[in-house]
Tab-separated table of C-alpha atoms in Angstrom:
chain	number	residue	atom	x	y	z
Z	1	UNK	CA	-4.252	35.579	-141.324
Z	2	UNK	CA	-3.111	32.129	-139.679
Z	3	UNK	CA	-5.022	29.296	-141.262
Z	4	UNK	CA	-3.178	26.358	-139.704
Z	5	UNK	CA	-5.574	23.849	-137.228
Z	6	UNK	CA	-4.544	23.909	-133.694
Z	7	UNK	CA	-4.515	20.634	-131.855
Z	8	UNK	CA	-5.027	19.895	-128.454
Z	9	UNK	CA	-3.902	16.351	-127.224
Z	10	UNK	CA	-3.538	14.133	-124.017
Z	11	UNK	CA	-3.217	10.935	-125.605
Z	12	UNK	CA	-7.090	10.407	-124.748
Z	13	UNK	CA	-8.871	12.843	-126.446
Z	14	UNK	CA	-7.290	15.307	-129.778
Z	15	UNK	CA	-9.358	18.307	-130.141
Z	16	UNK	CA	-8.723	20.679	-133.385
Z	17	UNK	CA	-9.632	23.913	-133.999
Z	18	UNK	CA	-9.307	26.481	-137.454
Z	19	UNK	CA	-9.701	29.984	-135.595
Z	20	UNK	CA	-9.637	31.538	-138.728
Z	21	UNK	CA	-13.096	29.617	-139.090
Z	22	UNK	CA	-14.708	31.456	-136.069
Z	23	UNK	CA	-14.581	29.349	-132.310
Z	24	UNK	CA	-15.698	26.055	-133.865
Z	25	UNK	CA	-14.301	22.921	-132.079
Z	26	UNK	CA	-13.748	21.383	-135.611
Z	27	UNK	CA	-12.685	17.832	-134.719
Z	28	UNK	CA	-13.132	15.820	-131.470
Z	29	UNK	CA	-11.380	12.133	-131.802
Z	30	UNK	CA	-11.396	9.768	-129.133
Z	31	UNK	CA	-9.042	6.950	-129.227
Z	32	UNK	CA	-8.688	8.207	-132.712
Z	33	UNK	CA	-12.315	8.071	-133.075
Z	34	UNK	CA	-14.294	10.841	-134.325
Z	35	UNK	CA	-17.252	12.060	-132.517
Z	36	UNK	CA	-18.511	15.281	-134.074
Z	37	UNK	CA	-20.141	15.956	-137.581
Z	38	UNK	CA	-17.882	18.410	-140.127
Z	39	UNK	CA	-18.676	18.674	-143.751
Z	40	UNK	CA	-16.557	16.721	-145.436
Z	41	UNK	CA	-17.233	18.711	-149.223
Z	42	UNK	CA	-15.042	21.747	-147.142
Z	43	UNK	CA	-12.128	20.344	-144.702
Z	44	UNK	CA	-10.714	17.028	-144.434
Z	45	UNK	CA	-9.369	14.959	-141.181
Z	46	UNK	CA	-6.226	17.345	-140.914
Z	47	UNK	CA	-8.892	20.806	-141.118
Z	48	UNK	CA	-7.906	21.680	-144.430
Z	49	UNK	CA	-9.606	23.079	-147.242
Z	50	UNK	CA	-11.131	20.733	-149.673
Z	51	UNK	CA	-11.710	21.454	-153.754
Z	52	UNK	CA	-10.463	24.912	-153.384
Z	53	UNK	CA	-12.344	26.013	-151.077
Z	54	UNK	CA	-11.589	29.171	-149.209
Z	55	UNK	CA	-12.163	30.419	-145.980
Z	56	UNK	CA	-14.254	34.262	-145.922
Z	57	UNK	CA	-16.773	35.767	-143.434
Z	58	UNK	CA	-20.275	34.432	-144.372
Z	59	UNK	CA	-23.325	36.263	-144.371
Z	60	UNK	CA	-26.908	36.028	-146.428
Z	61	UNK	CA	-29.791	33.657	-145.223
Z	62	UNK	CA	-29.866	30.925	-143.694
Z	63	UNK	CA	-29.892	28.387	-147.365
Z	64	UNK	CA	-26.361	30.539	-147.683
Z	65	UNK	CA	-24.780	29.334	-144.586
Z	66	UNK	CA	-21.367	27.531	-144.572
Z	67	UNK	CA	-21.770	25.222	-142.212
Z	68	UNK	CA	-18.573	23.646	-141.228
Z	69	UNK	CA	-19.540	21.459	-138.485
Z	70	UNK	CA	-18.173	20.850	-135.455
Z	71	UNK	CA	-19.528	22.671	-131.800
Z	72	UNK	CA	-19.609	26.052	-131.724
Z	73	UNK	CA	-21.248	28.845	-129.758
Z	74	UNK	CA	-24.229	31.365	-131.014
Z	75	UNK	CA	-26.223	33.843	-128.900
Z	76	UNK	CA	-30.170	33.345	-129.136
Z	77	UNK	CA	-32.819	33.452	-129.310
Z	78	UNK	CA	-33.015	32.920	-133.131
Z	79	UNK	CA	-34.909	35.031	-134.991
Z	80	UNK	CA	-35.623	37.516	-137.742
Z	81	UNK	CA	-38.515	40.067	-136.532
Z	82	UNK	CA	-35.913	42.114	-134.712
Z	83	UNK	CA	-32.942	43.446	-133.433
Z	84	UNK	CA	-33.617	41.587	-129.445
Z	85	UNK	CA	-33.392	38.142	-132.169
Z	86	UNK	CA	-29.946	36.722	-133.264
Z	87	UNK	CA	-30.500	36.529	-137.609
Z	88	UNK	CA	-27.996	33.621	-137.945
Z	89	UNK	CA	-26.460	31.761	-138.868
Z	90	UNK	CA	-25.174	32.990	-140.824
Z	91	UNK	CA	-23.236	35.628	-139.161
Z	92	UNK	CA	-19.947	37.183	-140.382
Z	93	UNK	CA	-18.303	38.015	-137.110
Z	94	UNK	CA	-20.100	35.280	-133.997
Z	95	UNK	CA	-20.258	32.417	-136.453
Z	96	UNK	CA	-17.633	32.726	-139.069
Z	97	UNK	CA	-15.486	36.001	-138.081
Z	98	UNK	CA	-12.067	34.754	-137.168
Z	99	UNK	CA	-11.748	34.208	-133.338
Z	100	UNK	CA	-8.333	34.953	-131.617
Z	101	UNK	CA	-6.567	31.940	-130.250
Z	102	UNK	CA	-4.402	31.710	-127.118
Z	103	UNK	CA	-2.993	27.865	-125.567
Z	104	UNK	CA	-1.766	26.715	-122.833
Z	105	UNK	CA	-1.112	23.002	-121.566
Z	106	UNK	CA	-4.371	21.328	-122.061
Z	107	UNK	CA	-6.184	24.060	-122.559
Z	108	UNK	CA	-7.234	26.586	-125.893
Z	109	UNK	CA	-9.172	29.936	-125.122
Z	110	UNK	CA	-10.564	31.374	-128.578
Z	111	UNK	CA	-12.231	34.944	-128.650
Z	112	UNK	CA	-14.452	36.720	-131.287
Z	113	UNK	CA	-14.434	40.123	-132.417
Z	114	UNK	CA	-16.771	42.852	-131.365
Z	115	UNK	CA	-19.946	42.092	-133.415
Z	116	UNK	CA	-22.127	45.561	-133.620
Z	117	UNK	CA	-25.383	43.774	-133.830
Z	118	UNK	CA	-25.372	42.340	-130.860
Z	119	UNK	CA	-23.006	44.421	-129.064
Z	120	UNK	CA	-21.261	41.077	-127.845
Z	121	UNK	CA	-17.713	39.238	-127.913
Z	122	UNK	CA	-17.937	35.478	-126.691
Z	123	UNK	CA	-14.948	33.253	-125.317
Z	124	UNK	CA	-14.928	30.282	-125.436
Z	125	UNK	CA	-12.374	28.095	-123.440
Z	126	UNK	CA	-11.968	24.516	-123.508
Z	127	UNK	CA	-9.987	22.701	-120.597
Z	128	UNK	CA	-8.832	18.690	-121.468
Z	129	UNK	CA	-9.610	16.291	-118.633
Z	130	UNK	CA	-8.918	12.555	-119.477
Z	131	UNK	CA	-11.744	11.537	-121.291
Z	132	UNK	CA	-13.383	14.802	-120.890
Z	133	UNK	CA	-13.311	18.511	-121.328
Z	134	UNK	CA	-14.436	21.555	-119.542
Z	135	UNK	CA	-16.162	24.130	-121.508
Z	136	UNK	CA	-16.437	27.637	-120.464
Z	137	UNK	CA	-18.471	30.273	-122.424
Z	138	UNK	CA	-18.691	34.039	-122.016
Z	139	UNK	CA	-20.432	36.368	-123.925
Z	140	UNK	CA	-19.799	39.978	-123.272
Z	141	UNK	CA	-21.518	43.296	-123.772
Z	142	UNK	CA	-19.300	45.388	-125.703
Z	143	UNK	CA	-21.408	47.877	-126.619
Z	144	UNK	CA	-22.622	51.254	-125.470
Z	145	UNK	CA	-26.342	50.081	-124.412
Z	146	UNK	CA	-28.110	47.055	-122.320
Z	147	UNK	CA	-28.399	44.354	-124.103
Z	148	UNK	CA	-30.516	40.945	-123.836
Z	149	UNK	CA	-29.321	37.431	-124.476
Z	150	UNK	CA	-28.749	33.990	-123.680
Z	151	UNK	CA	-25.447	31.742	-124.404
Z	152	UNK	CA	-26.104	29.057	-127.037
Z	153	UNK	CA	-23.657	26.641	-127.403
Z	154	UNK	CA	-24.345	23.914	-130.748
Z	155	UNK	CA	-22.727	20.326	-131.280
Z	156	UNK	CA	-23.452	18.786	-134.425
Z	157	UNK	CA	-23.138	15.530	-135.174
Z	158	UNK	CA	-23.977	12.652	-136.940
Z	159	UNK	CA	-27.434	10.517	-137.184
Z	160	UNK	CA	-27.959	8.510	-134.061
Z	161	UNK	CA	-30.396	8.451	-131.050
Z	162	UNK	CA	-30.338	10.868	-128.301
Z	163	UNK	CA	-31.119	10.812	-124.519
Z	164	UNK	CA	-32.610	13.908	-122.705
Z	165	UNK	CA	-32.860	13.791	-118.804
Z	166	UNK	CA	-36.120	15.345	-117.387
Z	167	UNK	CA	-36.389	16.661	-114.155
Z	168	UNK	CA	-39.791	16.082	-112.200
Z	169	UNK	CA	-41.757	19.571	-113.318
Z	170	UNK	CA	-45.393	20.288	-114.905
Z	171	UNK	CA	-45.615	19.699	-118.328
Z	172	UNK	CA	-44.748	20.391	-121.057
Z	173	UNK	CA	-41.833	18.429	-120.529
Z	174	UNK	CA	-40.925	18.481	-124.546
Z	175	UNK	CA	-42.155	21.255	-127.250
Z	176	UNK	CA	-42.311	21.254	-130.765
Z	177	UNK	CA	-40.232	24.079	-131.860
Z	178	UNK	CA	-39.656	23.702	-135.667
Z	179	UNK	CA	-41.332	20.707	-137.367
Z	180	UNK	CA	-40.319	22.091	-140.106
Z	181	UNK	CA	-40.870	18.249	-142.388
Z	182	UNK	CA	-42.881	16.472	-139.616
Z	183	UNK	CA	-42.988	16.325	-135.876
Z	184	UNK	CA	-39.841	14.664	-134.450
Z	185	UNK	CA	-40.327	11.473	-132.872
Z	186	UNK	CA	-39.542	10.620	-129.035
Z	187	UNK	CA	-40.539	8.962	-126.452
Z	188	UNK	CA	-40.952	10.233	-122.298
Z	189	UNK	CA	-39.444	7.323	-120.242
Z	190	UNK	CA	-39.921	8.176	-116.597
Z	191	UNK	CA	-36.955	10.963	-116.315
Z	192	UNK	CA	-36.033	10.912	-119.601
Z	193	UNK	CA	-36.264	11.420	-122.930
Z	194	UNK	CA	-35.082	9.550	-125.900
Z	195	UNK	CA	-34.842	10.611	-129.889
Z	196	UNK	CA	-34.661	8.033	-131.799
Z	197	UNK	CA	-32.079	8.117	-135.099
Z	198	UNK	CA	-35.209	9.301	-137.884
Z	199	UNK	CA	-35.158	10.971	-140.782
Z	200	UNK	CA	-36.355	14.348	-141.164
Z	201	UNK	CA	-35.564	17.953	-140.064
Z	202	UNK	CA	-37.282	19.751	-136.716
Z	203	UNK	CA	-36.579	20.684	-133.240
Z	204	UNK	CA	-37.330	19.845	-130.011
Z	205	UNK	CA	-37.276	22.100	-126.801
Z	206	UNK	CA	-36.620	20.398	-123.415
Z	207	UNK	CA	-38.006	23.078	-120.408
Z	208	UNK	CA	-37.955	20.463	-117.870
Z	209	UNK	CA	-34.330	19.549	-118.777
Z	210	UNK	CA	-32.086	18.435	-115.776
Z	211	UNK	CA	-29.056	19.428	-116.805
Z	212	UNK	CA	-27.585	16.411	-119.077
Z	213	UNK	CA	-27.489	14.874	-122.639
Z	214	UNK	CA	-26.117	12.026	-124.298
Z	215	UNK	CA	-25.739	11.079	-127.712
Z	216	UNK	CA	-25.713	7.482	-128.679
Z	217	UNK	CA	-23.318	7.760	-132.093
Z	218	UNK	CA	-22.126	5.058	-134.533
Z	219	UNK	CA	-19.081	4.130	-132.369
Z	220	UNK	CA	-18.867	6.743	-129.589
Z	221	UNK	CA	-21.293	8.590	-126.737
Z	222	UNK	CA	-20.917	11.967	-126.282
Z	223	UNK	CA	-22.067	13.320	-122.442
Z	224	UNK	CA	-22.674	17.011	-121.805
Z	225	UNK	CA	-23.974	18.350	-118.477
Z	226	UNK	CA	-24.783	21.920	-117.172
Z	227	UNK	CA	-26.695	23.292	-114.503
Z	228	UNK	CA	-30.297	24.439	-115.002
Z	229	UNK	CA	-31.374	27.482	-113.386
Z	230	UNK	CA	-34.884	26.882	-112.280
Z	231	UNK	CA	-35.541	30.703	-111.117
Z	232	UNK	CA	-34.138	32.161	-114.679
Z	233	UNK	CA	-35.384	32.551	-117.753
Z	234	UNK	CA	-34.763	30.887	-120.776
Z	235	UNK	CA	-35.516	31.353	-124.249
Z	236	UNK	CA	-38.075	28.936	-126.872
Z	237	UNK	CA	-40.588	28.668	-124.076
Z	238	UNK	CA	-38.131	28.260	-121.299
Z	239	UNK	CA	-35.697	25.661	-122.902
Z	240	UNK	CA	-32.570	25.181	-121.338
Z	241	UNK	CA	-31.758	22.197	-124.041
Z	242	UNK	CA	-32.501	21.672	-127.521
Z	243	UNK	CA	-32.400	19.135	-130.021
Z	244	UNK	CA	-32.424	19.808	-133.920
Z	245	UNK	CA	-32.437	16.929	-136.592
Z	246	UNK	CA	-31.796	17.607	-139.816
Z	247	UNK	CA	-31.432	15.207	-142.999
Z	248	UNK	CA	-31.054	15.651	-146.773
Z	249	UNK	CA	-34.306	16.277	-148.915
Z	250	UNK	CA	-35.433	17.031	-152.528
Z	251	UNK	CA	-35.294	20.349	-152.378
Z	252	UNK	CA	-34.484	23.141	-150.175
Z	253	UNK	CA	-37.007	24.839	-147.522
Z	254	UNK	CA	-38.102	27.708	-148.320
Z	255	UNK	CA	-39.883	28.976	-144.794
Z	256	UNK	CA	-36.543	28.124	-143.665
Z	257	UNK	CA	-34.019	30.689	-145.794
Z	258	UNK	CA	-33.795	27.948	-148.139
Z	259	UNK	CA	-31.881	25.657	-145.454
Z	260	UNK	CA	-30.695	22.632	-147.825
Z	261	UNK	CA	-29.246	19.938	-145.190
Z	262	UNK	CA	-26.305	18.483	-146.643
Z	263	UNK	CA	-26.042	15.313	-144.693
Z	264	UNK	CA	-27.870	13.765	-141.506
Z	265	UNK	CA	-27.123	16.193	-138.727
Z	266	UNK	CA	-27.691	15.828	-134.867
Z	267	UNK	CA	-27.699	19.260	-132.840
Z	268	UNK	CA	-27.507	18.508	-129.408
Z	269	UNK	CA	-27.939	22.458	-128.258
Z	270	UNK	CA	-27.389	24.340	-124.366
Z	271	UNK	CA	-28.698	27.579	-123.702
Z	272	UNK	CA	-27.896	29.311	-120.701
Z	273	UNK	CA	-30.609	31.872	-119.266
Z	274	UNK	CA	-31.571	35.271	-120.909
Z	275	UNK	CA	-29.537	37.796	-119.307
Z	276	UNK	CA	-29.954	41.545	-119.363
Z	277	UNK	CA	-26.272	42.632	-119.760
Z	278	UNK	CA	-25.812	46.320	-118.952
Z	279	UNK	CA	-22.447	47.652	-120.709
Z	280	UNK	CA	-19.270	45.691	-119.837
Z	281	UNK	CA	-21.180	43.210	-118.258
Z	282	UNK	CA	-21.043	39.536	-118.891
Z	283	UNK	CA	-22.726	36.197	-118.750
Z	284	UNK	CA	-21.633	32.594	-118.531
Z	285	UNK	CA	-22.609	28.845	-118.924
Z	286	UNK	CA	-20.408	25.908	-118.215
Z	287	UNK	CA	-20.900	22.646	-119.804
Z	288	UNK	CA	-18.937	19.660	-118.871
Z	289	UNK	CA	-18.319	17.051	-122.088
Z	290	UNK	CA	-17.195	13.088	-121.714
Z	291	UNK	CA	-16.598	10.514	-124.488
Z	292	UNK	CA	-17.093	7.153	-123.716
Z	293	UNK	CA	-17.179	3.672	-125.591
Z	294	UNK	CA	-20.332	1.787	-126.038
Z	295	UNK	CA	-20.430	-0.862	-123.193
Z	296	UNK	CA	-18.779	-4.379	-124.403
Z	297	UNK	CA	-16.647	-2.377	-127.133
Z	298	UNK	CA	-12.782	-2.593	-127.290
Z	299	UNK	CA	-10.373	0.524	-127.499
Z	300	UNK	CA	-9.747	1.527	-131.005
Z	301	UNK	CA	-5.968	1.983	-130.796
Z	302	UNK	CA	-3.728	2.149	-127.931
Z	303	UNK	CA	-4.067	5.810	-126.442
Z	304	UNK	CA	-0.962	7.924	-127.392
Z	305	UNK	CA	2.006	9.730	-125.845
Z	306	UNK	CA	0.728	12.982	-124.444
Z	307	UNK	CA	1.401	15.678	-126.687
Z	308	UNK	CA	1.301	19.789	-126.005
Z	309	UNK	CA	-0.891	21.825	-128.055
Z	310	UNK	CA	0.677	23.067	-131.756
């Protein structure tokens, strides 16, 4: 089994990936920046192991998760009262299964295995564009019977403030979906919405979302936008964008699988629509990322010769 990082560079951005890890996008530096949240206490800078730590499939409740970090992509919705609800993470094959790997110039397409329990195999493909990147998801039934999902992609990273746009649509415009220490503060500002950096762990659901989200980081803003189908359906009371916060506390919660947050985490989370895929068919979502400075800040370094992925 490979174990080396993959890197994708074009002197703007350097994106790194551990397929053996699952799809994760592990590491996402601008200007030699990083943007994204990984666990330090299991891969360094360069994606390798830290303290001996090894890489296996990972399975058990939720307090047994190995969360890595990093953006990665998870059917939903979430759940554990049956099999039309996605038990992770974690999840030995969607979540931490290796993923097959295949480059090209500025681009990386990484593919699961065929995970029995939800009868699906997602791509995901990531496409470099200056500052930016393309992101392409596909989750395919692989099974033998219709099946019923949504695409759920998940970028963690660290504490900061977040901005939602809203689109003009009946309330609720924002939902409580697990206040799991206390409700998560924000604010409605016309057509938006803004999370402030806070401590605690909970999640917000955005059903009037119009189709963009930034996150305001330490040194860096990360931009995703997607298109909102307003005729579809989509799952946590009709949520097409999501927003988990999570932050360490004295001891693990226990009407959460004993989640113990190792660090303060911001999930800025797209769902596509739930889909009703028959056998061999497929569904997709497309989410389109930019990195940009903070206004009145100076590059970090000088942006670097363009390099082909390795």
């Amino acid at each position: 089994m490979v174990t080396d990082p993959i890197w994708l560079d074009n002197g703007v951005l350097r994106l790194g990936f551990l397929p053996v890890l699952g799809g994760r996008l592990l590491s996402l530096r601008h200007e030699g920046v990083e943007v994204l949240w990984r666990n330090p206490r299991l891969l360094d800078d360069q994606l390798r192991p830290v303290g001996g730590h090894r890489f296996a499939p990972n399975s058990g409740e939720l307090g047994d998760w190995v969360n890595y970090g990093g953006d990665k992509t998870w059917p939903a919705p979430q759940g554990w009262s049956g099999a039309h609800e996605w038990p992770g993470p974690p999840d030995p094959v969607l979540d931490s299964g290796p993923y097959t790997a295949t480059t090209g110039p500025d681009r990386i397409t990484l593919t699961s295995g065929d995970d029995p329990r939800t009868g699906l195999r997602l791509t995901r493909r990531f496409t470099l564009r200056g500052n930016g990147y393309r992101l392409d998801l596909t989750a395919a039934n692989t099974g033998g019977s219709p099946v019923r999902w949504a695409l759920w992609n998940v970028t963690q990273l660290p504490g900061g403030s977040v901005h939602i746009g809203l689109a003009d649509r009946p309330e609720p415009r924002v939902i409580d979906l697990v206040p799991a220490a206390h409700r998560v503060e924000h604010d409605v500002l016309g057509d938006r919405a803004v999370v402030p950096r806070q401590h605690t762990v909970g999640k917000l659901g955005f059903p009037s979302s119009a189709g963009w989200v930034t996150h305001v980081g330490p040194r860096r803003l990360l931009t995703q936008r997607f298109t909102v189908d307003r005729a579809a359906e989509y799952p946590d009371g009709g949520s097409p964008l999501e927003v988990w916060l999570e932050s360490p506390l004295p001891q693990p919660i226990a009407a959460l699988g004993n989640l113990n947050p190792p660090d303060e985490i911001v999930e800025c989370e797209v769902l596509g629509p739930l889909t009703t895929l028959a056998p061999g068919a497929r569904t997709t979502l497309t989410i389109e990322v930019t990195v940009t400075r903070p206004a009145g800040s100076t590059p970090s370094r000088p942006a670097r010769p363009r390099t082909r992925p390795r």
